[in-house]
Tab-separated table of C-alpha atoms and ligand atoms in Angstrom:
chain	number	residue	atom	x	y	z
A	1	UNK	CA	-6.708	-3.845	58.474
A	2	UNK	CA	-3.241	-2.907	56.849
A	3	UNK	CA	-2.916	-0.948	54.079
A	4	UNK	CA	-1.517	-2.034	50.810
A	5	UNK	CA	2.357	-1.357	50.380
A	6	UNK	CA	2.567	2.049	48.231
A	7	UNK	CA	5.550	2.691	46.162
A	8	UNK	CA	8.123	5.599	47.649
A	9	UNK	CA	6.362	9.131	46.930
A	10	UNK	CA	8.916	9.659	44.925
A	11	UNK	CA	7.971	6.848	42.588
A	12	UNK	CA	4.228	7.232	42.761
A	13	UNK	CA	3.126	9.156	40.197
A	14	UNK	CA	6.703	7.941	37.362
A	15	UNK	CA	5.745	6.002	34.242
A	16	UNK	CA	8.319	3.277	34.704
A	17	UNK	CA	11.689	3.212	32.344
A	18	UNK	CA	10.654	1.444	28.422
A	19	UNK	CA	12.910	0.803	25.780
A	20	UNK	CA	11.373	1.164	22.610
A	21	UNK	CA	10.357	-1.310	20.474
A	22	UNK	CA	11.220	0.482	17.517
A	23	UNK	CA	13.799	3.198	17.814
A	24	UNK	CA	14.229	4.360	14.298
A	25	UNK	CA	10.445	4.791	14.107
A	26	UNK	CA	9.217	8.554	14.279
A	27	UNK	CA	6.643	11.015	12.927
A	28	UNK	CA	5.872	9.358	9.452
A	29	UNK	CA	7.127	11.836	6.864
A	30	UNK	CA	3.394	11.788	5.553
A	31	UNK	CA	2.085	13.348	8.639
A	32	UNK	CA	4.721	15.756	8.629
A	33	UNK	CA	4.286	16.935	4.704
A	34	UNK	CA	0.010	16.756	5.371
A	35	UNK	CA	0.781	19.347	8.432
A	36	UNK	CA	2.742	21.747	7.007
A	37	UNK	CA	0.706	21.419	3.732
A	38	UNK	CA	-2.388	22.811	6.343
A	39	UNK	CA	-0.475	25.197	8.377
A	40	UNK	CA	0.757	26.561	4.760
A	41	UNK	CA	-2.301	26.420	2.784
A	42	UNK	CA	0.055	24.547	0.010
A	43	UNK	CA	-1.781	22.237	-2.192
A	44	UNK	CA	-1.524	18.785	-0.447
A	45	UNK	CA	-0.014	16.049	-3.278
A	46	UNK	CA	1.803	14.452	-0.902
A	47	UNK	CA	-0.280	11.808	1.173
A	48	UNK	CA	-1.840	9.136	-1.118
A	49	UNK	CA	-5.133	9.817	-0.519
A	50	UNK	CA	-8.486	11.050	-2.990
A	51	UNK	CA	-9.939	14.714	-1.847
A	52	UNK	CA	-13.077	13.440	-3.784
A	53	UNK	CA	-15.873	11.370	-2.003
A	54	UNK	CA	-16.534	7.804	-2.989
A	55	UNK	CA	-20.125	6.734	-5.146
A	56	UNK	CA	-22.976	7.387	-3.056
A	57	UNK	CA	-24.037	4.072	-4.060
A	58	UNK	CA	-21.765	2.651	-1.577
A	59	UNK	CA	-22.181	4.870	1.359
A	60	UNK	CA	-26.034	3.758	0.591
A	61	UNK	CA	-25.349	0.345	0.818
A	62	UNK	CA	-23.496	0.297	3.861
A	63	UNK	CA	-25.918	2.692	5.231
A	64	UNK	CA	-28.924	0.220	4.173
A	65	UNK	CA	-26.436	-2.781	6.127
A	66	UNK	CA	-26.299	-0.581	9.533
A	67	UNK	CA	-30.186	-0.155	9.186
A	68	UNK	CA	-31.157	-3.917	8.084
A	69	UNK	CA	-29.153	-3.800	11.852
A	70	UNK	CA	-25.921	-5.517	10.888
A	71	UNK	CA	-23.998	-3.996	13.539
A	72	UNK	CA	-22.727	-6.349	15.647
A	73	UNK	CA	-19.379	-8.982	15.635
A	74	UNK	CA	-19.352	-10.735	12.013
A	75	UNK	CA	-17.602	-14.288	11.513
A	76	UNK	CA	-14.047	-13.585	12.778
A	77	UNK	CA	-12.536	-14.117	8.657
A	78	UNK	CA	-15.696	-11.558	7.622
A	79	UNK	CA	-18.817	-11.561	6.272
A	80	UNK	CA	-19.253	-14.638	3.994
A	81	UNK	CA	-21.126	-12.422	1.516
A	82	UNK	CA	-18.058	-10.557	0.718
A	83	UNK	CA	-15.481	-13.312	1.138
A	84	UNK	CA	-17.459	-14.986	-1.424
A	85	UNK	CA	-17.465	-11.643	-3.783
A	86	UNK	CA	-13.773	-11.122	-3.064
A	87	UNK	CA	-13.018	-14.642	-4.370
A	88	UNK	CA	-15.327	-14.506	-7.461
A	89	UNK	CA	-13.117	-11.652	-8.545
A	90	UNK	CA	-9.858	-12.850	-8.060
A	91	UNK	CA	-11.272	-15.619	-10.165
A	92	UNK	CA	-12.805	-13.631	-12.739
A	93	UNK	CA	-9.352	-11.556	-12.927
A	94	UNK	CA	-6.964	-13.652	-12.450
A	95	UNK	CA	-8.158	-17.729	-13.068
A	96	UNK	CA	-7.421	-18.678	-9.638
A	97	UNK	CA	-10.138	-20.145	-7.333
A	98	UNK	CA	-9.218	-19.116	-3.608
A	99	UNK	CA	-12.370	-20.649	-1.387
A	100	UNK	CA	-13.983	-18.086	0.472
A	101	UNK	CA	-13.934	-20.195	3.593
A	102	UNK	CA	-10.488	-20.811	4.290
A	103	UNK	CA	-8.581	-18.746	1.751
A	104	UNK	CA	-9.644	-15.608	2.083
A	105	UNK	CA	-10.223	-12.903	5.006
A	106	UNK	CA	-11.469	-9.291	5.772
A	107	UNK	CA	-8.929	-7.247	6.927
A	108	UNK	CA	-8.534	-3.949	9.027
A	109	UNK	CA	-7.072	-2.040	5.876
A	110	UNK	CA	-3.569	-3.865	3.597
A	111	UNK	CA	-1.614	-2.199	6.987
A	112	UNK	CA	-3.252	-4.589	9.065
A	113	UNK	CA	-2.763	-7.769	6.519
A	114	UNK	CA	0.691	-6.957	5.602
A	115	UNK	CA	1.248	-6.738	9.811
A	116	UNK	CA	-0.603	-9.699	10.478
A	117	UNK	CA	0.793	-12.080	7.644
A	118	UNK	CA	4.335	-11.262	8.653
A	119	UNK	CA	3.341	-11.687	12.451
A	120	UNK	CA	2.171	-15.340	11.422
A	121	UNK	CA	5.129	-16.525	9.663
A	122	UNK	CA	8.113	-14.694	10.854
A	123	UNK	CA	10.112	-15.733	13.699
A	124	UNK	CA	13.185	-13.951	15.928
A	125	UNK	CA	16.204	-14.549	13.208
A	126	UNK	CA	14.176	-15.067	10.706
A	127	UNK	CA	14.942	-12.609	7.219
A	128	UNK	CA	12.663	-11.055	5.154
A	129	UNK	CA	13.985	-9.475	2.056
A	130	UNK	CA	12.515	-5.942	1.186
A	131	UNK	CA	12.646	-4.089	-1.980
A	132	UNK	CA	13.515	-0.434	-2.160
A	133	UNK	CA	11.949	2.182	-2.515
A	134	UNK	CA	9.471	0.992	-0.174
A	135	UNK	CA	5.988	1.594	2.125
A	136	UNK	CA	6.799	2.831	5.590
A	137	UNK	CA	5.249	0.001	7.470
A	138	UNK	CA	7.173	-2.955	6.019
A	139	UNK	CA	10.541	-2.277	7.729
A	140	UNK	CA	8.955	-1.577	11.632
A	141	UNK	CA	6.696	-4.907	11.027
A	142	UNK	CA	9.073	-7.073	10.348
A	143	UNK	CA	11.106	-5.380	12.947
A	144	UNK	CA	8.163	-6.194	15.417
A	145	UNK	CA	8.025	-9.705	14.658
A	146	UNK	CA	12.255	-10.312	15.910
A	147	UNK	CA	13.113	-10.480	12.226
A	148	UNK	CA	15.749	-9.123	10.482
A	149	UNK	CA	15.066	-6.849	7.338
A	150	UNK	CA	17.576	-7.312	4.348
A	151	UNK	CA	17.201	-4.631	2.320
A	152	UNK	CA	17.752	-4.726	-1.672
A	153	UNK	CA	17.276	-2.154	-4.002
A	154	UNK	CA	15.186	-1.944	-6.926
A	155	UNK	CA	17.318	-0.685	-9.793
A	156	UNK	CA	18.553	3.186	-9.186
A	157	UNK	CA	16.214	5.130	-11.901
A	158	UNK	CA	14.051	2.822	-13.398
A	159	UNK	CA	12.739	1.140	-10.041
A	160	UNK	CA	12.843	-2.470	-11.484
A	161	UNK	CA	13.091	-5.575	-9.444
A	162	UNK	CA	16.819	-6.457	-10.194
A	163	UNK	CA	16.673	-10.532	-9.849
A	164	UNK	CA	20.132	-11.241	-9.121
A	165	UNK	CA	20.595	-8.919	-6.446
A	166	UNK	CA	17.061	-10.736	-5.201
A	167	UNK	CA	19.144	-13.881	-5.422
A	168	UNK	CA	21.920	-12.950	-4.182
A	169	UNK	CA	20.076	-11.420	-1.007
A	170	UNK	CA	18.364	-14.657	-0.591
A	171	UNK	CA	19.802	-17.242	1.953
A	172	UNK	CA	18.675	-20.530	3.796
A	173	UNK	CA	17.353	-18.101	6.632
A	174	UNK	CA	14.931	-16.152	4.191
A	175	UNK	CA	11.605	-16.499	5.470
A	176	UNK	CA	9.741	-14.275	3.123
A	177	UNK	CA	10.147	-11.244	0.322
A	178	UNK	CA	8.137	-8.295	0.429
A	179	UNK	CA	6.486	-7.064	-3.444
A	180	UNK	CA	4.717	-4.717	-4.716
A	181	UNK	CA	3.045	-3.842	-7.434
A	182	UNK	CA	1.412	-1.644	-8.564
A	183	UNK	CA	4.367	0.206	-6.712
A	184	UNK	CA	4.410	3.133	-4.112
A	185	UNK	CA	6.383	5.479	-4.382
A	186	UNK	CA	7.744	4.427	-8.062
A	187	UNK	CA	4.393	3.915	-10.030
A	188	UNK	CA	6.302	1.008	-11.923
A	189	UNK	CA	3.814	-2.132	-12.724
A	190	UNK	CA	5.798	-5.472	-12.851
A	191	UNK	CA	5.126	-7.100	-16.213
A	192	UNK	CA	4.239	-10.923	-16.396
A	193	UNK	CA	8.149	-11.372	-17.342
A	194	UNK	CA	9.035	-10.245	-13.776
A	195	UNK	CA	6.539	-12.391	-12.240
A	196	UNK	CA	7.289	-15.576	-14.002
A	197	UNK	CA	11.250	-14.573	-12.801
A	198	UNK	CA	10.519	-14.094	-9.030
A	199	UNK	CA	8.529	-17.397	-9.405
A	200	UNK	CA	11.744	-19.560	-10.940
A	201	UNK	CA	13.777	-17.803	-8.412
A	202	UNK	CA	11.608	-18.452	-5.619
A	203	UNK	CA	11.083	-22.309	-6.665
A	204	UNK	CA	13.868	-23.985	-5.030
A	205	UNK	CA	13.360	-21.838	-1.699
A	206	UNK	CA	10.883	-21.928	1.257
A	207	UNK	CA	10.462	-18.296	0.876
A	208	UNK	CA	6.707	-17.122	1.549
A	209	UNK	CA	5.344	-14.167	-0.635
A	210	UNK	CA	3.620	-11.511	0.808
A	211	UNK	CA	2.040	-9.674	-2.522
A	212	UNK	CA	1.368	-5.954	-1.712
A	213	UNK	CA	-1.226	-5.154	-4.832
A	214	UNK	CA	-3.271	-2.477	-2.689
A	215	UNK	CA	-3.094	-0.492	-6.391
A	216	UNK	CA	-4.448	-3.604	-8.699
A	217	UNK	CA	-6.691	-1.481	-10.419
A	218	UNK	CA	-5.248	1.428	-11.238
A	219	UNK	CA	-2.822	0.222	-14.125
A	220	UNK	CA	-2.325	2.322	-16.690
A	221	UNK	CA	0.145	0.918	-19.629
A	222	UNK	CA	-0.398	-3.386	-19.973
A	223	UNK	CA	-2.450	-5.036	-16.854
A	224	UNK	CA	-1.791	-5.984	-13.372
A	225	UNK	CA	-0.471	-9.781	-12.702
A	226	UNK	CA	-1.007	-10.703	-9.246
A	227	UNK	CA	1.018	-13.364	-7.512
A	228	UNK	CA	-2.904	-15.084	-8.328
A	229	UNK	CA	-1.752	-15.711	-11.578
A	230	UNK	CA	1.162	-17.726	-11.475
A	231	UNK	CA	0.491	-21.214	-9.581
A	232	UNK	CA	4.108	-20.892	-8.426
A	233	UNK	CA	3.646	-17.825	-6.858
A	234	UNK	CA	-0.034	-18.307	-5.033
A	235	UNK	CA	1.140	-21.719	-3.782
A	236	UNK	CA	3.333	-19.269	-1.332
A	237	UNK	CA	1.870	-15.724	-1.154
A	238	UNK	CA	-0.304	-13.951	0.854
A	239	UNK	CA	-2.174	-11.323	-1.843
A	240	UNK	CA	-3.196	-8.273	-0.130
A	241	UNK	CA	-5.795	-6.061	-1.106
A	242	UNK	CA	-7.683	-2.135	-0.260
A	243	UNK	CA	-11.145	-1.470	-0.352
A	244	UNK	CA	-9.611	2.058	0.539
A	245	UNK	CA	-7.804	2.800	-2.176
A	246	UNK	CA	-9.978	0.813	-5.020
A	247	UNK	CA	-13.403	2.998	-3.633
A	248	UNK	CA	-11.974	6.165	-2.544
A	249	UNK	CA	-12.630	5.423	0.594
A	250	UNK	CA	-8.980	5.325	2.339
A	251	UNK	CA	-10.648	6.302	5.877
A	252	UNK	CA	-12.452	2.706	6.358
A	253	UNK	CA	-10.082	0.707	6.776
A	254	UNK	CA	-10.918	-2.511	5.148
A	255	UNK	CA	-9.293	-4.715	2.739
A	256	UNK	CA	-8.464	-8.497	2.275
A	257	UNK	CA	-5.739	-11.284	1.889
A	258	UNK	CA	-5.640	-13.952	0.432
A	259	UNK	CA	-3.769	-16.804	0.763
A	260	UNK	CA	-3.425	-20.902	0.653
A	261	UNK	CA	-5.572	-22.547	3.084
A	262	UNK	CA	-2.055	-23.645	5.129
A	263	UNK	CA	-0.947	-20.892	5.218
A	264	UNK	CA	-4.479	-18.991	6.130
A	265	UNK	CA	-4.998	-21.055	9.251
A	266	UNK	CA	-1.666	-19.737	10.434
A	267	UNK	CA	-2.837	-15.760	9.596
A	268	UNK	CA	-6.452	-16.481	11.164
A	269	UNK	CA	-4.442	-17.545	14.664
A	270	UNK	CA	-2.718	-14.032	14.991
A	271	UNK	CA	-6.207	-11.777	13.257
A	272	UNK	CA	-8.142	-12.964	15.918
A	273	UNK	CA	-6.003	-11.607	18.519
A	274	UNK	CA	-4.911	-8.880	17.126
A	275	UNK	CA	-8.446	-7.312	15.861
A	276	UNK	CA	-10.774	-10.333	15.666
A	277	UNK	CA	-13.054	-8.890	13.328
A	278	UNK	CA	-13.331	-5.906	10.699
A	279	UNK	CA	-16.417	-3.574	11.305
A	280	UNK	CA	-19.565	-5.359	9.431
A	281	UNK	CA	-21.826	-2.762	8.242
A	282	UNK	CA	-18.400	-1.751	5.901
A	283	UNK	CA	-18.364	-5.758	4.760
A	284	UNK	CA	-21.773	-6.048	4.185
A	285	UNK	CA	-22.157	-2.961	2.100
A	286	UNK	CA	-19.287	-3.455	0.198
A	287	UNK	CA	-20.174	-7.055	-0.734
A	288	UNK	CA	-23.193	-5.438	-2.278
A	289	UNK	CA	-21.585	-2.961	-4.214
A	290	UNK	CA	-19.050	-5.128	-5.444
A	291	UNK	CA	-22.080	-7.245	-7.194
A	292	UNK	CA	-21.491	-4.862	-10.123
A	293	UNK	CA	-17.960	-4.826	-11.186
A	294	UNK	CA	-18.079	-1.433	-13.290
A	295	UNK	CA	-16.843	0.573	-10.539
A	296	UNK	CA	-13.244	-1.037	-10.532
A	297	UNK	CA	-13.506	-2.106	-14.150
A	298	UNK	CA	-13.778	1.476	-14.940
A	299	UNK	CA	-11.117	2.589	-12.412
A	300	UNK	CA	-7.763	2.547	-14.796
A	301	UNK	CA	-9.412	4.830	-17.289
A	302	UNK	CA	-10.686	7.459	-14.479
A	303	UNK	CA	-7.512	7.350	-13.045
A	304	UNK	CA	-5.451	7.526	-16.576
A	305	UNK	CA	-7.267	10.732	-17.291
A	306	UNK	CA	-6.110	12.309	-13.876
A	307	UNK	CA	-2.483	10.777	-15.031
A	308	UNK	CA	-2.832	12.320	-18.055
A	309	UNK	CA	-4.013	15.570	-17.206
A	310	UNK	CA	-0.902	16.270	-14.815
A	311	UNK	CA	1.665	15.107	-16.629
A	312	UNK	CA	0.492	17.249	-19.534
A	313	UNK	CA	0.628	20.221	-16.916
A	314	UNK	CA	4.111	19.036	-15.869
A	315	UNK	CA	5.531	18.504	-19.042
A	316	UNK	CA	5.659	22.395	-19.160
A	317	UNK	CA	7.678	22.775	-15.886
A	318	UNK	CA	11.532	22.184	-15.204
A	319	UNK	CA	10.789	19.314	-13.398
A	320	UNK	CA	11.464	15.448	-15.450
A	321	UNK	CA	8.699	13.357	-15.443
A	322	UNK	CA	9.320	9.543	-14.567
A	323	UNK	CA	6.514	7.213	-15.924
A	324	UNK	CA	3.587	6.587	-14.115
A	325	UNK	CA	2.613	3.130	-15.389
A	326	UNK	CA	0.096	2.252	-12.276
A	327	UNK	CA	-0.991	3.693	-8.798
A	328	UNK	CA	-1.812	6.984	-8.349
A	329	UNK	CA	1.505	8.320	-7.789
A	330	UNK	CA	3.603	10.265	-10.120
A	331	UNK	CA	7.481	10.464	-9.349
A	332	UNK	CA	9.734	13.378	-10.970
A	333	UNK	CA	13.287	14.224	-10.790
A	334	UNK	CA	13.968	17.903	-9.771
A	335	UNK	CA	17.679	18.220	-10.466
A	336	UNK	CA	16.521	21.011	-13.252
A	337	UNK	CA	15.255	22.900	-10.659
A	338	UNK	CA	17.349	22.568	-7.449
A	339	UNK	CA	20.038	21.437	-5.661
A	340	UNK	CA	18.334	20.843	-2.497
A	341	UNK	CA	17.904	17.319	-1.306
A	342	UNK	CA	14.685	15.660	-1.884
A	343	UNK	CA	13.494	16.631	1.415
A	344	UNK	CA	14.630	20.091	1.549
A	345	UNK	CA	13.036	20.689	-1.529
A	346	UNK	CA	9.659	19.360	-0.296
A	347	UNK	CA	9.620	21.997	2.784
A	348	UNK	CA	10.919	24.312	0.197
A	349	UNK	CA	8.222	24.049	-2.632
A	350	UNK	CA	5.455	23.809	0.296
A	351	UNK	CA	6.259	26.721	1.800
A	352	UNK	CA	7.444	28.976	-0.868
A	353	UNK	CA	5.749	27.219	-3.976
A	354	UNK	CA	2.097	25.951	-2.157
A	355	UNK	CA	2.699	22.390	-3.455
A	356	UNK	CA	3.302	19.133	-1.099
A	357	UNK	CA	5.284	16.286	-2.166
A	358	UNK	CA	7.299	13.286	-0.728
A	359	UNK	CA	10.636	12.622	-0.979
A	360	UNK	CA	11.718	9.509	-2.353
A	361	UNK	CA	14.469	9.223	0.546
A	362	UNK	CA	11.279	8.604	2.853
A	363	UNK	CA	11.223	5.444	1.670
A	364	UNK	CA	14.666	4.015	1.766
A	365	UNK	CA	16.618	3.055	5.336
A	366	UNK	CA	19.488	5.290	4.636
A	367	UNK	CA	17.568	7.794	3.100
A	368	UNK	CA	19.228	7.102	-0.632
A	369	UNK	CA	18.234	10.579	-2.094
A	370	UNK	CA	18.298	10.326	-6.253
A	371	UNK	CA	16.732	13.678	-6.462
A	372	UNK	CA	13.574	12.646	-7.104
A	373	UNK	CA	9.770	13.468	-5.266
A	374	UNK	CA	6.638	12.013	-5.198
A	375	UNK	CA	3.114	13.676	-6.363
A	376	UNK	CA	-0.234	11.925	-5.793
A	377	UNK	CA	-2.272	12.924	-8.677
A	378	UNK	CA	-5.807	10.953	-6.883
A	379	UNK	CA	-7.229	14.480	-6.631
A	380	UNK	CA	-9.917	16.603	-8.323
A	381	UNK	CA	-9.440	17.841	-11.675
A	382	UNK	CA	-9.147	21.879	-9.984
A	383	UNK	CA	-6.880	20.372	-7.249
A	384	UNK	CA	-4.399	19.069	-10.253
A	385	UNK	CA	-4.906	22.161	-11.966
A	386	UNK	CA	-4.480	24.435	-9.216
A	387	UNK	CA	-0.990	22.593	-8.316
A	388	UNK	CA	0.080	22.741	-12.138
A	389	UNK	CA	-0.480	26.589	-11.971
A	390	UNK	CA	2.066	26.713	-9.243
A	391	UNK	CA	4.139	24.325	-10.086
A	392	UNK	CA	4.103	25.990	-13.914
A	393	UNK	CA	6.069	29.427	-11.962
A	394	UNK	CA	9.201	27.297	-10.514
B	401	PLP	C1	1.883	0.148	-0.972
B	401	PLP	C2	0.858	0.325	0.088
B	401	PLP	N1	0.505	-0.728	0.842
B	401	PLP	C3	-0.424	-0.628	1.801
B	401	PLP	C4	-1.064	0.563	2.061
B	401	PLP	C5	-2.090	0.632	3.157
B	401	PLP	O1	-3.374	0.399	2.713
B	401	PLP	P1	-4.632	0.495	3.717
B	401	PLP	O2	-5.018	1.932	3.811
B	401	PLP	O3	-5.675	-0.368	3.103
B	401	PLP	O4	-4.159	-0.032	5.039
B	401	PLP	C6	-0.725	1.690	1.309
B	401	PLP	C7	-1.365	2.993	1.602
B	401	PLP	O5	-0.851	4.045	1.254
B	401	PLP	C8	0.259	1.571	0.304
B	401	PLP	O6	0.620	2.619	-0.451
């Protein structure tokens, strides 16, 4: 018997040469600022994430689901019971019906959604328009899917879509534009105005939607208007939802798109490849709790009084406040207080002040830096107040 053929010993034990995939992605600059916040002991406002726990009544439900012994695969778009809860609300909010059979599915989180959506419908030389300030994953999924990312920005210091620079970006190759609102990092909330504006301008075009609205319920001045709302605009968009972020509960990972049934079939082909299926006692619990709709109903005002409490605090510091008309993000411009670039002055108010914040530069391709930073204010009341004390000696 021969043996097999063994690469040379000097090969044998050399991961082989790879190019990356995605060169200009690194360490996200939210793992960075969460690190140092822990090896400083500096009050962490940077990553969007609650440091309270979610209503027992959910963690109850979903344990009840893993007991009842829904634990294995669900149907591959997710549980019916909460595709059929899902849809009732979008109806209820919004006045459009999406059927829970072919129009909606359970997601791995927005991240996976937004991934998967652009996966379906963009091809190599395909363009997909981006507004910025934007979320970190946008740029590296499009990127993944052979497209090429056009960057526009939303208007320097008041972060509003600016439509003619939209237009302008928009050519026979666009295959799809990136929104969102409620808006990370800004905290701007597009009024129906806006809407009804990308719908005209989107009209003529074969330009798909992909509707971030992962903050829908946390609006604080006028009301959220999904891409649901305007037939124009759901005739093309896939709307993309967080359980995380609406329950407090960033770390499980489920959420929800919705989207025409054409355009759904094409989504379902890549989700069942790419994760199948979205763990089911999660789904089944959370189509229970979503049977009462006071938890998100009441959501705005809990998170208005968090807005309201730290911008009071900051409104006796050097730095500007921005508005904070939705999300749980409050932007502020530090020029008062520093000349160090936004990201400087992040390590430099972690380390010296105990405070973590984002720079806004994180969010833009070539880092545009308008000397302004990022807090997440979706923290307890002594978190805020804690930070404000700090932030109150700079
Ligand atoms: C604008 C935006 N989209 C999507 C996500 C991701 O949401 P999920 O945790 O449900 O994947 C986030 C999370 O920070 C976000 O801010």
């Amino acid at each position: 018997m021969s043996a097999l053929p063994s690469a040379p010993a000097s090969n044998a034990a050399a991961t082989p040469h790879l190019a990356t995939k995605l060169p200009g992605v690194g360490t996200t600059i939210f793992s960075v600022m969460s690190a140092l916040a822990a090896e400083t002991g500096a009050v962490n406002l940077g990553q969007g994430f609650p440091d309270f726990d979610c209503d027992p009544r959910l963690v109850q439900a979903v344990a009840d689901a893993m007991r009842a012994g829904a634990n294995q695969y669900p149907p591959m778009a997710g549980v019916p019971a909460l595709r059929e809860a899902v849809s009732a609300k979008i109806e209820a909010l919004h006045g459009h019906r999406y059927s829970a059979a072919t129009e909606i599915t359970v997601t791995a989180g927005a991240t996976q959604a937004i991934l998967t959506a652009i996966l379906a419908v963009v091809r190599p030389g395909d363009e997909v328009i981006v507004l910025e300030p934007c979320y970190d994953s946008y740029v590296p999924n499009v990127e993944l899917a052979g497209g090429t990312v056009v960057r526009v920005p939303l208007t320097p210091g008041s972060f509003r879509p600016d439509f003619a620079r939209i237009a302008a970006a928009t050519t026979p190759r666009t295959r799809a534009l990136i929104a969102n609102t409620p808006h990370n990092p800004s905290a701007t909330v597009w009024t129906r105005d806006e809407m009804l504006q990308l719908q005209a301008l989107l009209a003529p075009t074969d330009v798909l939607l992909i509707s971030d609205e992962v903050y829908e319920h946390m609006v604080f001045e006028g009301e959220h208007h999904s891409a649901a709302r305007f037939p124009g605009l759901a005739a093309r968009a896939f709307v993309v939802s967080s359980f995380g972020k609406t329950f407090h509960v960033t770390g499980w990972k489920v959420g929800t798109v919705a989207a025409p049934a054409r355009l759904m079939e094409e989504f379902r082909k890549v989700h069942q490849f790419n994760v199948f299926t979205v763990n089911t006692p999660m789904q089944v619990g959370l189509a229970e709790y979503l049977q009462d709709p006071s938890p998100y109903r009441e959501l705005p005002a809990f998170y208005r009084a968090k807005r309201d409490l730290f911008r009071a605090g900051l409104a006796a510091t050097r730095l500007r406040l921005l508005p904070s008309e939705g999300s749980y993000f409050q932007c502020v411009d530090i020029t008062a207080v520093s000349d160090l670039s936004e990201a400087d002055f992040c390590q430099w108010l972690t380390r010296t002040h105990g405070v973590a914040a984002i720079p806004l530069s994180a969010f833009y391709g070539d880092g545009t830096d308008q000397r302004v930073v990022r807090f997440c204010f979706a923290k307890k009341d002594e978190t805020l107040h804690a930070a404000l004390e700090r932030l109150a000696r700079l």
